[in-house]
mmCIF file of C-alpha atoms and ligand atoms in Angstrom:
data_model
loop_
_atom_site.group_PDB
_atom_site.id
_atom_site.type_symbol
_atom_site.label_atom_id
_atom_site.label_comp_id
_atom_site.label_asym_id
_atom_site.label_seq_id
_atom_site.Cartn_x
_atom_site.Cartn_y
_atom_site.Cartn_z
ATOM 1 C CA MET A 1 0.104 -0.151 0.070
ATOM 2 C CA TYR A 2 1.268 3.595 -1.109
ATOM 3 C CA PHE A 3 1.246 6.337 1.914
ATOM 4 C CA GLY A 4 3.236 8.832 0.268
ATOM 5 C CA LYS A 5 6.401 10.406 0.797
ATOM 6 C CA ALA A 6 6.631 11.206 4.462
ATOM 7 C CA ARG A 7 4.041 11.157 7.553
ATOM 8 C CA SER A 8 4.664 13.960 9.500
ATOM 9 C CA LYS A 9 1.875 16.630 9.802
ATOM 10 C CA GLY A 10 1.871 19.673 7.452
ATOM 11 C CA ASP A 11 5.259 18.206 5.343
ATOM 12 C CA PRO A 12 5.163 20.081 2.457
ATOM 13 C CA ASP A 13 5.545 17.198 0.237
ATOM 14 C CA ARG A 14 2.575 15.584 1.631
ATOM 15 C CA VAL A 15 0.093 18.409 2.304
ATOM 16 C CA PRO A 16 -0.714 21.353 -0.662
ATOM 17 C CA PRO A 17 -0.141 24.858 -0.002
ATOM 18 C CA ASN A 18 -2.663 26.401 2.404
ATOM 19 C CA GLN A 19 -4.070 23.155 3.358
ATOM 20 C CA HIS A 20 -4.153 22.095 7.117
ATOM 21 C CA VAL A 21 -4.045 18.338 8.547
ATOM 22 C CA THR A 22 -7.320 16.907 10.023
ATOM 23 C CA THR A 23 -7.400 13.330 12.066
ATOM 24 C CA THR A 24 -11.441 14.259 11.667
ATOM 25 C CA PHE A 25 -13.117 12.974 8.851
ATOM 26 C CA PRO A 26 -15.499 16.052 8.087
ATOM 27 C CA VAL A 27 -19.018 15.543 6.281
ATOM 28 C CA LEU A 28 -19.467 18.457 3.237
ATOM 29 C CA HIS A 29 -21.694 18.675 0.583
ATOM 30 C CA ALA A 30 -24.913 20.157 -0.733
ATOM 31 C CA GLY A 31 -28.639 18.836 -0.213
ATOM 32 C CA ASN A 32 -29.610 15.569 1.396
ATOM 33 C CA VAL A 33 -28.150 12.377 2.860
ATOM 34 C CA PRO A 34 -29.685 9.571 0.580
ATOM 35 C CA TYR A 35 -31.832 6.700 1.941
ATOM 36 C CA TYR A 36 -32.244 3.324 0.587
ATOM 37 C CA GLU A 37 -34.626 1.369 1.440
ATOM 38 C CA ASP A 38 -34.317 -1.163 -0.944
ATOM 39 C CA ILE A 39 -30.671 -1.575 -2.058
ATOM 40 C CA SER A 40 -31.846 -3.997 -4.862
ATOM 41 C CA LYS A 41 -33.757 -1.007 -6.714
ATOM 42 C CA TRP A 42 -30.497 0.988 -7.013
ATOM 43 C CA ASP A 43 -28.387 0.950 -9.733
ATOM 44 C CA LEU A 44 -25.063 2.626 -11.565
ATOM 45 C CA GLN A 45 -25.336 3.624 -14.929
ATOM 46 C CA ILE A 46 -22.946 4.397 -17.871
ATOM 47 C CA PHE A 47 -23.903 6.165 -20.494
ATOM 48 C CA GLY A 48 -22.668 8.572 -23.405
ATOM 49 C CA LEU A 49 -19.827 8.126 -25.972
ATOM 50 C CA VAL A 50 -19.263 4.528 -25.247
ATOM 51 C CA LYS A 51 -20.123 1.534 -27.660
ATOM 52 C CA GLN A 52 -22.145 -0.206 -25.120
ATOM 53 C CA PRO A 53 -24.230 1.712 -22.091
ATOM 54 C CA LYS A 54 -24.016 -0.117 -19.015
ATOM 55 C CA GLN A 55 -26.572 -0.401 -16.024
ATOM 56 C CA PHE A 56 -25.081 -1.934 -12.575
ATOM 57 C CA THR A 57 -26.829 -3.196 -9.613
ATOM 58 C CA TYR A 58 -25.421 -2.988 -6.184
ATOM 59 C CA GLU A 59 -24.466 -6.873 -6.069
ATOM 60 C CA GLU A 60 -23.047 -6.678 -9.533
ATOM 61 C CA LEU A 61 -20.214 -4.096 -8.659
ATOM 62 C CA LYS A 62 -19.641 -5.997 -5.529
ATOM 63 C CA SER A 63 -18.930 -9.029 -7.888
ATOM 64 C CA LEU A 64 -16.250 -7.031 -9.918
ATOM 65 C CA PRO A 65 -12.584 -6.988 -9.150
ATOM 66 C CA GLN A 66 -11.441 -5.090 -6.209
ATOM 67 C CA SER A 67 -8.673 -2.994 -5.450
ATOM 68 C CA GLU A 68 -7.470 -0.993 -2.052
ATOM 69 C CA GLN A 69 -5.445 2.567 -2.242
ATOM 70 C CA GLY A 70 -3.943 4.741 0.344
ATOM 71 C CA ASN A 71 -4.029 8.323 -0.135
ATOM 72 C CA ASP A 72 -4.372 11.580 1.475
ATOM 73 C CA ILE A 73 -7.711 13.933 0.364
ATOM 74 C CA HIS A 74 -7.768 17.841 0.089
ATOM 75 C CA CYS A 75 -11.008 19.781 0.425
ATOM 76 C CA VAL A 76 -10.695 23.179 -1.423
ATOM 77 C CA THR A 77 -11.939 24.544 2.234
ATOM 78 C CA GLY A 78 -8.717 23.899 3.496
ATOM 79 C CA TRP A 79 -8.739 20.595 5.529
ATOM 80 C CA SER A 80 -6.565 17.716 4.520
ATOM 81 C CA LYS A 81 -6.899 14.108 5.464
ATOM 82 C CA LEU A 82 -3.891 11.745 5.608
ATOM 83 C CA ASP A 83 -3.793 7.812 5.134
ATOM 84 C CA ASN A 84 -6.920 7.205 3.867
ATOM 85 C CA VAL A 85 -7.698 3.477 3.075
ATOM 86 C CA TRP A 86 -10.465 3.075 0.210
ATOM 87 C CA LYS A 87 -11.739 -0.055 -1.221
ATOM 88 C CA GLY A 88 -13.596 -0.192 -4.328
ATOM 89 C CA ILE A 89 -13.507 -0.697 -8.227
ATOM 90 C CA ARG A 90 -10.841 0.905 -10.390
ATOM 91 C CA MET A 91 -12.731 3.103 -12.327
ATOM 92 C CA GLY A 92 -10.629 1.897 -15.302
ATOM 93 C CA GLU A 93 -12.183 -1.848 -14.782
ATOM 94 C CA LEU A 94 -15.416 -0.446 -14.490
ATOM 95 C CA VAL A 95 -15.971 1.106 -17.724
ATOM 96 C CA LYS A 96 -13.594 -1.802 -19.702
ATOM 97 C CA ALA A 97 -16.792 -3.404 -20.766
ATOM 98 C CA CYS A 98 -18.453 -0.461 -21.909
ATOM 99 C CA GLY A 99 -15.799 0.408 -24.937
ATOM 100 C CA LEU A 100 -14.960 4.341 -24.880
ATOM 101 C CA LEU A 101 -15.608 6.156 -28.105
ATOM 102 C CA GLU A 102 -12.746 7.834 -29.730
ATOM 103 C CA ASN A 103 -14.443 10.902 -28.980
ATOM 104 C CA ALA A 104 -14.896 10.551 -25.224
ATOM 105 C CA LYS A 105 -12.724 12.987 -23.598
ATOM 106 C CA TYR A 106 -14.613 14.073 -20.632
ATOM 107 C CA CYS A 107 -16.650 12.716 -17.808
ATOM 108 C CA ILE A 108 -19.691 13.919 -15.798
ATOM 109 C CA LEU A 109 -20.284 12.060 -12.757
ATOM 110 C CA HIS A 110 -23.952 12.354 -11.796
ATOM 111 C CA ALA A 111 -25.026 11.926 -7.978
ATOM 112 C CA GLU A 112 -28.218 11.843 -6.167
ATOM 113 C CA GLU A 113 -30.352 15.230 -6.615
ATOM 114 C CA GLY A 114 -28.744 15.894 -9.792
ATOM 115 C CA TRP A 115 -25.623 17.068 -7.955
ATOM 116 C CA THR A 116 -22.751 16.898 -10.554
ATOM 117 C CA THR A 117 -19.090 16.981 -11.115
ATOM 118 C CA ASN A 118 -16.586 17.084 -14.332
ATOM 119 C CA LEU A 119 -13.233 15.699 -15.132
ATOM 120 C CA PRO A 120 -10.847 14.856 -17.660
ATOM 121 C CA ILE A 121 -11.016 11.338 -18.889
ATOM 122 C CA GLU A 122 -7.327 10.816 -18.573
ATOM 123 C CA ASP A 123 -7.883 11.385 -14.609
ATOM 124 C CA PHE A 124 -10.917 9.178 -14.093
ATOM 125 C CA LEU A 125 -9.190 6.467 -15.790
ATOM 126 C CA LYS A 126 -5.840 6.586 -13.334
ATOM 127 C CA GLU A 127 -4.758 4.000 -11.658
ATOM 128 C CA THR A 128 -5.713 5.628 -8.203
ATOM 129 C CA SER A 129 -8.992 6.710 -9.349
ATOM 130 C CA LEU A 130 -11.497 4.348 -7.324
ATOM 131 C CA LEU A 131 -15.389 3.713 -7.023
ATOM 132 C CA ALA A 132 -15.377 3.279 -3.180
ATOM 133 C CA HIS A 133 -17.894 1.195 -1.206
ATOM 134 C CA SER A 134 -15.189 1.035 1.973
ATOM 135 C CA HIS A 135 -13.333 3.719 3.840
ATOM 136 C CA ASN A 136 -10.593 2.478 6.235
ATOM 137 C CA GLY A 137 -12.165 -0.883 6.774
ATOM 138 C CA GLU A 138 -15.566 0.293 7.286
ATOM 139 C CA PRO A 139 -18.683 0.220 4.591
ATOM 140 C CA LEU A 140 -19.212 3.942 3.614
ATOM 141 C CA THR A 141 -21.553 5.589 6.028
ATOM 142 C CA PRO A 142 -24.617 7.651 4.399
ATOM 143 C CA GLU A 143 -22.950 10.901 5.026
ATOM 144 C CA HIS A 144 -19.671 9.598 3.055
ATOM 145 C CA GLY A 145 -21.696 8.227 0.114
ATOM 146 C CA TYR A 146 -23.338 5.039 0.968
ATOM 147 C CA PRO A 147 -23.223 2.486 -1.289
ATOM 148 C CA PHE A 148 -20.654 4.128 -3.638
ATOM 149 C CA ARG A 149 -18.370 7.056 -3.986
ATOM 150 C CA ALA A 150 -15.909 8.470 -6.519
ATOM 151 C CA VAL A 151 -12.512 8.611 -5.234
ATOM 152 C CA PHE A 152 -9.986 10.910 -6.939
ATOM 153 C CA PRO A 153 -7.376 11.625 -4.694
ATOM 154 C CA HIS A 154 -5.403 13.528 -7.076
ATOM 155 C CA LEU A 155 -7.727 16.541 -7.135
ATOM 156 C CA TYR A 156 -9.486 18.530 -4.738
ATOM 157 C CA PHE A 157 -12.678 16.301 -3.197
ATOM 158 C CA TRP A 158 -15.246 18.027 -4.479
ATOM 159 C CA LYS A 159 -14.524 15.947 -7.389
ATOM 160 C CA SER A 160 -15.206 12.827 -5.346
ATOM 161 C CA ALA A 161 -18.673 12.353 -6.296
ATOM 162 C CA LYS A 162 -20.971 10.827 -3.088
ATOM 163 C CA TRP A 163 -24.192 8.949 -3.737
ATOM 164 C CA LEU A 164 -22.601 8.629 -7.362
ATOM 165 C CA ARG A 165 -25.652 7.061 -9.763
ATOM 166 C CA ALA A 166 -24.158 8.074 -13.172
ATOM 167 C CA ILE A 167 -20.725 8.282 -15.383
ATOM 168 C CA GLN A 168 -21.298 10.209 -18.400
ATOM 169 C CA PHE A 169 -18.993 9.946 -21.423
ATOM 170 C CA THR A 170 -18.505 13.844 -23.361
ATOM 171 C CA GLU A 171 -16.338 15.315 -26.233
ATOM 172 C CA HIS A 172 -16.694 18.677 -24.398
ATOM 173 C CA ASN A 173 -15.925 19.761 -20.699
ATOM 174 C CA HIS A 174 -19.433 20.871 -19.150
ATOM 175 C CA PRO A 175 -19.025 22.537 -15.796
ATOM 176 C CA GLY A 176 -20.948 20.586 -13.032
ATOM 177 C CA PHE A 177 -22.608 21.921 -9.830
ATOM 178 C CA TRP A 178 -19.426 23.670 -8.065
ATOM 179 C CA GLU A 179 -17.812 23.931 -11.108
ATOM 180 C CA LYS A 180 -20.975 26.363 -12.460
ATOM 181 C CA ASN A 181 -20.527 28.273 -9.189
ATOM 182 C CA GLY A 182 -17.081 29.374 -9.960
ATOM 183 C CA TYR A 183 -14.945 26.438 -8.750
ATOM 184 C CA HIS A 184 -12.057 25.036 -10.895
ATOM 185 C CA MET A 185 -12.927 22.943 -13.910
ATOM 186 C CA TYR A 186 -9.414 20.940 -13.113
ATOM 187 C CA GLY A 187 -8.777 21.541 -9.376
ATOM 188 C CA ASP A 188 -5.269 20.100 -8.769
ATOM 189 C CA PRO A 189 -4.586 21.232 -5.235
ATOM 190 C CA TRP A 190 -0.831 21.595 -5.563
ATOM 191 C CA LYS A 191 -1.474 24.231 -8.115
ATOM 192 C CA GLU A 192 -4.358 25.720 -5.815
ATOM 193 C CA GLU A 193 -6.515 25.732 -8.348
ATOM 194 C CA ARG A 194 -9.688 26.375 -6.130
ATOM 195 C CA PHE A 195 -11.831 28.839 -7.939
ATOM 196 C CA THR A 196 -11.735 30.673 -11.064
ATOM 197 C CA TRP A 197 -12.538 34.001 -9.723
ATOM 198 C CA ASP A 198 -9.568 34.322 -7.829
HETATM 199 N N1 MTE B 1 -23.211 14.150 -4.400
HETATM 200 C C1 MTE B 1 -22.371 14.736 -3.608
HETATM 201 N N2 MTE B 1 -20.955 14.441 -3.599
HETATM 202 C C2 MTE B 1 -19.930 15.383 -2.925
HETATM 203 C C3 MTE B 1 -20.247 16.788 -2.344
HETATM 204 C C4 MTE B 1 -21.897 17.130 -2.700
HETATM 205 O O1 MTE B 1 -22.187 18.277 -2.389
HETATM 206 N N3 MTE B 1 -22.591 16.024 -3.400
HETATM 207 N N4 MTE B 1 -19.363 17.451 -1.881
HETATM 208 C C5 MTE B 1 -18.024 17.361 -2.486
HETATM 209 C C6 MTE B 1 -17.127 17.814 -1.663
HETATM 210 S S1 MTE B 1 -16.911 19.729 -1.549
HETATM 211 C C7 MTE B 1 -16.286 17.463 -0.332
HETATM 212 S S2 MTE B 1 -15.592 17.877 0.124
HETATM 213 C C8 MTE B 1 -16.378 15.947 -0.362
HETATM 214 C C9 MTE B 1 -16.743 15.522 1.170
HETATM 215 O O2 MTE B 1 -16.813 14.481 1.607
HETATM 216 P P1 MTE B 1 -16.870 13.866 2.845
HETATM 217 O O3 MTE B 1 -18.591 14.520 3.345
HETATM 218 O O4 MTE B 1 -17.220 12.485 2.897
HETATM 219 O O5 MTE B 1 -15.588 14.442 3.519
HETATM 220 O O6 MTE B 1 -17.729 15.328 -1.087
HETATM 221 C C10 MTE B 1 -17.563 15.886 -2.418
HETATM 222 N N5 MTE B 1 -18.480 15.037 -3.299
HETATM 223 MO MO1 MO B 2 -14.964 20.108 -0.539
#
């Protein structure tokens, strides 16, 4: 498991500029925490610029090859949480069977209540990009994204959509919920790509 170069608090190799380390796990989102009465009715859809759109049930996702990733997360509001262990499915594994079309360049992640975020396809397909169902050995709690959330540790944490319901592949880069409200289209914490009005 990879935990980065150093372990000390505030290490500049480990903690991006103007971030502080927290040992708590803050809960942050717009809207409501969803409640699922019957998880067998839940699904995750993959659509857009793919040869074969797909619809996964909860059970189907649990039966795909599972991976574990150790990483740090950085919220644009200033907190960083080090040494998280996520378990789930690599995004690359998830979309294997869909056949991405050549003009697929970006993704829109669709979460509950119409919440969205966007990122380039290379970032979505990185080895470290996960569709996670567990954090530090425990299933995700409802507040942190149960049943499945995205985790893109190399981008600010707002890109890591909780309660993910669909992944859409597009040719152009469409701003999501926060991006329409001035957050950066990419969000590299090391370059402090926080807001577009800076
Ligand atoms: N569906 C959804 N996912 C979301 C958000 C949201 O508002 N809705 N907020 C993002 C933001 S700004 C952050 S910092 C992280 C917070 O995740 P956490 O509550 O598990 O710490 O979720 C991200 N994913
Ligand atoms: Mo955030």
